[in-house]
Coordinates of C-alpha atoms (C1' of nucleotides) in Angstrom, one line a residue:
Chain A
X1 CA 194.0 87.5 63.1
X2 CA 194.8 90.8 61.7
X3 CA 191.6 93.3 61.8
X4 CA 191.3 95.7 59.0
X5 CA 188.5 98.3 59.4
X6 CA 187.9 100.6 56.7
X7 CA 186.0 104.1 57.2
X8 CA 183.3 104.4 55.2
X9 CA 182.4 108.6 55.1
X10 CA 179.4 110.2 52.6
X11 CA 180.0 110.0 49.0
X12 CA 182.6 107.2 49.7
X13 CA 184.8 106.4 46.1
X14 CA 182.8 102.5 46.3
X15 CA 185.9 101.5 43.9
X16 CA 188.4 102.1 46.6
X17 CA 186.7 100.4 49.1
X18 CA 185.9 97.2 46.9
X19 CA 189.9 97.0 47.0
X20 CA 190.6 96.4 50.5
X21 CA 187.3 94.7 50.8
X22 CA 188.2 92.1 48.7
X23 CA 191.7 91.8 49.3
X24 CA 191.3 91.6 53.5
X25 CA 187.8 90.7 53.5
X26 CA 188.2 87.4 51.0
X27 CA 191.3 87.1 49.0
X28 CA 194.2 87.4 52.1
X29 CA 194.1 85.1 54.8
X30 CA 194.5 85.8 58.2
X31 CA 192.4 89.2 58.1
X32 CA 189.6 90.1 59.3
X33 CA 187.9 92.9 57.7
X34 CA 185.0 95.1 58.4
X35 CA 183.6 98.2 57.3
X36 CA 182.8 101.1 59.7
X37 CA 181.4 104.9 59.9
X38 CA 179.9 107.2 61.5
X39 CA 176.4 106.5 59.7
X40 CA 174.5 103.2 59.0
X41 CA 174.0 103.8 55.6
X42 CA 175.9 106.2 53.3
X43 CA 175.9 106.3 49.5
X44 CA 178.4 105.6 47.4
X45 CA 180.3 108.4 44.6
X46 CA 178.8 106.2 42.2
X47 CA 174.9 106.6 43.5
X48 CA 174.4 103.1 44.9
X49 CA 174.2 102.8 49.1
X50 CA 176.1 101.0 51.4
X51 CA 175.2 99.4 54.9
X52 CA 177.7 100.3 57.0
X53 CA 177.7 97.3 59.8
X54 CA 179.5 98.9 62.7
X55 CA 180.0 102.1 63.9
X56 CA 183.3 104.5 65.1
X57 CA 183.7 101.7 67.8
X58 CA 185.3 99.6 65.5
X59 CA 188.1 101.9 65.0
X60 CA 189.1 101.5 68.6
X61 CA 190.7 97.8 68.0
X62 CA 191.6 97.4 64.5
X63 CA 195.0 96.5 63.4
X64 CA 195.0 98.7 60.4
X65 CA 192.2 101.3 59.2
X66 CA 192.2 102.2 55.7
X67 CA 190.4 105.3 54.5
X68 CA 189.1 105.4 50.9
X69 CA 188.6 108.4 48.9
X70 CA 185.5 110.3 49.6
X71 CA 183.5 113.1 47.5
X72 CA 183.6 116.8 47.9
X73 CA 180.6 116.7 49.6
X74 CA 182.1 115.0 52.5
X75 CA 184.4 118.3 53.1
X76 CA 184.4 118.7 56.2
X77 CA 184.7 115.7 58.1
X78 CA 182.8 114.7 61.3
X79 CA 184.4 115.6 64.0
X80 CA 184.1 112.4 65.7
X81 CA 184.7 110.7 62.6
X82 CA 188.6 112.3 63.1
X83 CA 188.6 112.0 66.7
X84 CA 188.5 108.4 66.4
X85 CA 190.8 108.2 63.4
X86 CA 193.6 109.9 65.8
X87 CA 192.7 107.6 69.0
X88 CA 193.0 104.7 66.7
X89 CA 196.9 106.3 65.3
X90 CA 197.4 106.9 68.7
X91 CA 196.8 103.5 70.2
X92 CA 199.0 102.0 67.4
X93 CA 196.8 101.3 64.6
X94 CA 198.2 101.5 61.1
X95 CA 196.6 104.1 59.5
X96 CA 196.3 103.9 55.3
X97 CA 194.2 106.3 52.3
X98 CA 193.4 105.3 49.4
X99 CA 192.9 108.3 46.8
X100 CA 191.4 111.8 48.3
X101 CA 191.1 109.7 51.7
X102 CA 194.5 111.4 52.3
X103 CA 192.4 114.2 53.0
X104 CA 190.9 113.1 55.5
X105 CA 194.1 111.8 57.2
X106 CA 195.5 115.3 56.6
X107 CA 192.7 116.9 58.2
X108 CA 192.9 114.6 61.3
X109 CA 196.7 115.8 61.4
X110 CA 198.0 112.8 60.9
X111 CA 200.2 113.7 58.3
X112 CA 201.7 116.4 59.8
X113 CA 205.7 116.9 58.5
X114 CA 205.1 113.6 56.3
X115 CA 205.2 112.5 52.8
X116 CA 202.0 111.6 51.6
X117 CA 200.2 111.4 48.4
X118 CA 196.9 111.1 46.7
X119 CA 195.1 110.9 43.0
X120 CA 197.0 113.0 41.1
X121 CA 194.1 115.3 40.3
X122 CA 194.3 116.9 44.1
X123 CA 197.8 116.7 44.9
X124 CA 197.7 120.6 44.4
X125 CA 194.9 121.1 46.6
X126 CA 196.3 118.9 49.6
X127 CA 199.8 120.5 49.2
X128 CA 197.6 124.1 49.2
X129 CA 195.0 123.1 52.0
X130 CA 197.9 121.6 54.3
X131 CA 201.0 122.9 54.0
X132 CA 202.5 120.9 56.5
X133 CA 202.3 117.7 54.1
X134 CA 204.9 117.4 52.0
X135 CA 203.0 116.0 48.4
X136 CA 204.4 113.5 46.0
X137 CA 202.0 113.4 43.5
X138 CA 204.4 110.7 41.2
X139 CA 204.4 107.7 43.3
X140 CA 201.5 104.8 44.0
X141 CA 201.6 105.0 47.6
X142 CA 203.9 106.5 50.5
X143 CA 204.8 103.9 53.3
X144 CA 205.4 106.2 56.0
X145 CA 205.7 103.0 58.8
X146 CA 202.5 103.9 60.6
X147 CA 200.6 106.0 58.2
X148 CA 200.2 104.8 54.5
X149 CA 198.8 107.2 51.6
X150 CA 198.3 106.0 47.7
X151 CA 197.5 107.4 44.8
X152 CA 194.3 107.6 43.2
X153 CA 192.2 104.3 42.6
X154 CA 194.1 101.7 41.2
X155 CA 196.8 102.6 43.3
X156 CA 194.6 101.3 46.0
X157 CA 195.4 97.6 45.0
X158 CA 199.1 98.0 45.1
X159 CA 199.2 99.6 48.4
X160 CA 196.8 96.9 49.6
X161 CA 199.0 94.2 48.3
X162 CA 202.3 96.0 49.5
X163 CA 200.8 95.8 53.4
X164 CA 200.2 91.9 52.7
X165 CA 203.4 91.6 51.4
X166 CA 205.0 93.7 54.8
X167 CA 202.7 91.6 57.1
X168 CA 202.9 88.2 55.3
X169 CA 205.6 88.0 53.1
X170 CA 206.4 88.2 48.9
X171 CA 204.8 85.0 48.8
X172 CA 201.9 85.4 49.6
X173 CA 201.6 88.8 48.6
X174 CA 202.0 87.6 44.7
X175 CA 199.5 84.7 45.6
X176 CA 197.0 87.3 46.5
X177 CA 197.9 89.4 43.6
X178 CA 197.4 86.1 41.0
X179 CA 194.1 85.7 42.8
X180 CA 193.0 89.2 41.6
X181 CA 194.6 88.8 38.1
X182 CA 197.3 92.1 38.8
X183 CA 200.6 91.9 38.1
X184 CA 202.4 91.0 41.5
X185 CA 204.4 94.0 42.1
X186 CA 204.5 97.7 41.4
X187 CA 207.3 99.4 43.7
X188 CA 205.4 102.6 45.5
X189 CA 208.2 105.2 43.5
X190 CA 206.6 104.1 40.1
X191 CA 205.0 107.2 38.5
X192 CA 201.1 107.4 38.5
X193 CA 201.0 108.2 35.0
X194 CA 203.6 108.7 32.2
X195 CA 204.3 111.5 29.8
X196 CA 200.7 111.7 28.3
X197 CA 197.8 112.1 30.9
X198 CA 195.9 109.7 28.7
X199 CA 198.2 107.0 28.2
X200 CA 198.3 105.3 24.8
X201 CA 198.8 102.3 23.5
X202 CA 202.0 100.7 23.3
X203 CA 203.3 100.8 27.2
X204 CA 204.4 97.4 26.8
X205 CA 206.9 97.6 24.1
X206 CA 209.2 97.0 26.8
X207 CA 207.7 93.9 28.1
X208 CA 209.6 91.3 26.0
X209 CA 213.0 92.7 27.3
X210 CA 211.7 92.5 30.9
X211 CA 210.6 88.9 31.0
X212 CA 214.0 88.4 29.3
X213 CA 215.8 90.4 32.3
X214 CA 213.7 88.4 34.6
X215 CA 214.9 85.0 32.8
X216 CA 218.4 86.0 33.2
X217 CA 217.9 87.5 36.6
X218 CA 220.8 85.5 38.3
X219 CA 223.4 86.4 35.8
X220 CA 225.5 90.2 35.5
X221 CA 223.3 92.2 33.4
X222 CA 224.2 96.3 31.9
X223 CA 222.3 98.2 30.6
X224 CA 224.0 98.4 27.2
X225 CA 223.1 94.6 26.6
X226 CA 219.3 95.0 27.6
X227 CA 218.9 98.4 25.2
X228 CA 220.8 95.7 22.3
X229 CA 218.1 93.2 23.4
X230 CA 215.6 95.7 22.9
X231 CA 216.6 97.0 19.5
X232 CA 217.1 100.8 20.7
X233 CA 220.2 102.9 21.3
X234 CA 221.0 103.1 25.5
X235 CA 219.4 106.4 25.8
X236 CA 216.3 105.7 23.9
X237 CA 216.0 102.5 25.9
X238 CA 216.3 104.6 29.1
X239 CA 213.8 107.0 28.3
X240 CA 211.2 104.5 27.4
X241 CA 211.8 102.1 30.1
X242 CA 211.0 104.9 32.8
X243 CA 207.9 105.8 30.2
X244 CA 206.7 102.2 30.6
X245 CA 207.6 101.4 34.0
X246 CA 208.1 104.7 35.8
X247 CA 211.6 103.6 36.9
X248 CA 215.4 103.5 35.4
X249 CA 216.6 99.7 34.3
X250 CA 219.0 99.6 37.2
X251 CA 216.7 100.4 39.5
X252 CA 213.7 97.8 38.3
X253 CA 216.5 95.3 38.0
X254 CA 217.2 95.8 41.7
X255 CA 214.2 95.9 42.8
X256 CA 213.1 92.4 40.6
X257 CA 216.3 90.7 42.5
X258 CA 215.2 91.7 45.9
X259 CA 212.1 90.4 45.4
X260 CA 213.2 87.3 44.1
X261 CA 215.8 86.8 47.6
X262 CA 212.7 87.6 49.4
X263 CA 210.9 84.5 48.5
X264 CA 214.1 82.4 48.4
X265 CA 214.8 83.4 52.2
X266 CA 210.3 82.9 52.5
X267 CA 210.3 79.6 50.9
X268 CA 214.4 77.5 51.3
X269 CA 216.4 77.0 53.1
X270 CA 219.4 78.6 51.3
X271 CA 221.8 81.0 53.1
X272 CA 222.7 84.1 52.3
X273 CA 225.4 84.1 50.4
X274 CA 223.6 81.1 48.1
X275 CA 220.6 83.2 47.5
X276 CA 222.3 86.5 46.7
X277 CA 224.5 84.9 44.1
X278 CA 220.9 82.8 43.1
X279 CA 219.4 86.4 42.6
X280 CA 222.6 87.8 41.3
X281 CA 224.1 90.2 43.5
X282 CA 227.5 89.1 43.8
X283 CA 227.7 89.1 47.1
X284 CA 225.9 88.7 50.3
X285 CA 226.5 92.4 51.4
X286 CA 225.3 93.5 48.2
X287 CA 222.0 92.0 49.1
X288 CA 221.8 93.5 52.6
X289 CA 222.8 96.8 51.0
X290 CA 219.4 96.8 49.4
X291 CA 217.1 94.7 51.1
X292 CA 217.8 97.2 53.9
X293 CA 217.4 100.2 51.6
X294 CA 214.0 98.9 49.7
X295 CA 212.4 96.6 52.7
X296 CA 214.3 97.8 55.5
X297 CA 215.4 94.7 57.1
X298 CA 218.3 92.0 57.4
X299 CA 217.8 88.8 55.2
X300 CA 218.0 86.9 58.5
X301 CA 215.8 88.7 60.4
X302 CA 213.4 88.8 57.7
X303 CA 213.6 84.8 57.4
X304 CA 213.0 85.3 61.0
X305 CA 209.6 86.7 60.3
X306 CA 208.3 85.3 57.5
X307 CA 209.9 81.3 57.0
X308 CA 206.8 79.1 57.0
X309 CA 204.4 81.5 56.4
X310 CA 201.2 79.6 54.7
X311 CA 200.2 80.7 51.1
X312 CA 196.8 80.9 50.0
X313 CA 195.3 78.4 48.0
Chain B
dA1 C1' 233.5 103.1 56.9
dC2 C1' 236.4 104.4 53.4
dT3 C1' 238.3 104.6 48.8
dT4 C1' 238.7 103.5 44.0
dC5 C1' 236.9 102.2 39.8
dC6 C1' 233.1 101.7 36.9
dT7 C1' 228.3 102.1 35.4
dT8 C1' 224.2 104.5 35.1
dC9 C1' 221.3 108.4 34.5
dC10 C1' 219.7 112.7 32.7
dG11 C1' 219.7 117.4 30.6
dC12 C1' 221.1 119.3 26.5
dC13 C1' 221.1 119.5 21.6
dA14 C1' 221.8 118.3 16.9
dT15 C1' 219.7 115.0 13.7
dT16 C1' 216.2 112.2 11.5
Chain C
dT1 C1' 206.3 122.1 12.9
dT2 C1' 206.3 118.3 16.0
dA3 C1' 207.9 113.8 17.7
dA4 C1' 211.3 110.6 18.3
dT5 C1' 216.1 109.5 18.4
dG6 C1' 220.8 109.0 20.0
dG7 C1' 225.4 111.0 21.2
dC8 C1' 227.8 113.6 24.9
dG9 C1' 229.5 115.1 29.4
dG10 C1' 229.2 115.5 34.1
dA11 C1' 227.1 114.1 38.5
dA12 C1' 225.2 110.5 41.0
dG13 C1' 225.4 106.1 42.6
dG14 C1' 226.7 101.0 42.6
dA15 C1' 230.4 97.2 43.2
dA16 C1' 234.2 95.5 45.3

DNA sequence: ACTTCCTTCCGCCATT
DNA sequence: TTAATGGCGGAAGGAA
């Protein structure tokens, strides 16, 4: 059993801790998840108040901590609250933000000489306040191995899903995300928003061509063919692929292939070479190439791990 | 790991 | 005038 502990602060955002709530608290299995802070009671951005069950103790044996974004008000943080959020880093712990809970990493110096980023609103002010964070503000979330920031809100529930998928597997990563009714996977390097702060209408021009990319997965695939498919020249089709989906067609066409070999090496029996040809690399090194580069493992050793896992119902 | 060949990507800019 | 389009060339990056 994996124990998640989130750190509920004053002023907590209550939408970012619903998300790991529900995801490690219900939706995942084998998590245990609780929620912990400095006060028994603290009330919510949103108005309504919150019974916090345990106190900073609980930091000192959980797996993972996740801190949601928190309020202005909350500026500055309890000493002890920060304290404990470094013992925990220290011991081990995997330490995650959701949102402007970045700040509150930052301010415990745990993201010292790191990339890290946060709602897209205060990227500016954590790249001003602490200068010694290196800010993306155009990704979902930042896997830094031991320390985890996303973006603002939503972002919450792909970063949530990308540590299920790291601890359990793609498969049941996507089992939780059909659960919550998301889409199953946006890669971290997506951009938060596209062109137009309030995004309009037709981002999912695109999506015909993609399920047809996804259908035809296994076979060679350039880009010249999917812009024909799509009824655009290869430069407009460029352009408003990255608008939709925040990355080039090469690169989401990698990434969709990967994922694929990771659930053929989860779930058969396959080898290798079988299962990068299935997938459509056309060869097995092409697949290590990037599965190191976008998971950071070996197809083997990540059958190793992850073969057998159980899936939730 | 290195090299070669080929594709992809993106800024620039004229055109619609 | 603004917004979208698509061709071009060079640099980056993928395949073998």
């Amino acid at each position: 059993m994996h124990r998640v502990v989130a750190l509920a602060l004053d002023e907590v955002v209550a939408f970012d801790l619903a998300i790991p709530a529900q995801i490690f608290g219900s939706t995942a299995p084998e998590y245990g998840f609780e929620v912990c802070g400095p006060r028994r009671r603290v009330t919510s951005d949103t108005g309504f108040a919150i019974a916090v069950e345990r106190g900073l103790e609980a930091l000192a044996d959980a797996d993972t901590v996740i801190v949601p974004g928190v309020g202005e008000a909350a500026l500055p943080f309890h000493r002890a609250s920060l304290r404990a959020l470094r013992a925990a880093h220290a011991r081990g712990a995997r330490v995650a933000s959701i949102c402007t809970g970045a700040f509150v990493l930052a301010a415990a110096g745990l993201l010292d000489g790191r990339h890290a980023t946060t709602h897209w609103a205060y990227a500016d002010r954590l790249a001003t306040e602490f200068p010694s964070v290196s800010v993306d503000p155009n990704v979902l979330y930042v896997d830094e191995g031991d320390v985890l920031t996303s973006a603002g809100l939503a972002a919450g529930i792909d970063l949530c899903l990308h540590i299920v998928r790291t601890d359990r597997g793609a498969e049941v990563a996507n089992a939780v995300a059909r659960h919550l009714v998301v889409p199953p996977h946006r890669d971290g390097g997506q951009a938060q928003f596209v062109d137009r702060p309030v995004a309009s209408l037709p981002q999912r021009r695109l999506e015909p061509t993609r399920e047809w990319m996804l259908d035809r997965l296994a076979h060679p695939l350039a880009v010249a063919e999917m812009a024909r498919h799509a009824g655009y020249s290869e430069r407009s089709f460029a352009r408003h692929f990255r608008a939709e989906t925040g990355a080039t067609p090469l690169q989401w066409l990698l990434a969709q292939r990967v994922l694929l070999a990771r659930r053929l090496l989860e779930t058969t029996d396959l080898t290798v070479d079988e299962i990068a040809r299935e997938v459509g690399f056309g060869a097995a090194v092409t697949l290590r190439l990037h599965l190191k580069r976008l998971v950071g493992t070996t197809p083997t050793a990540y059958r190793r791990t992850f073969r057998g896992t159980r899936v939730a119902a």
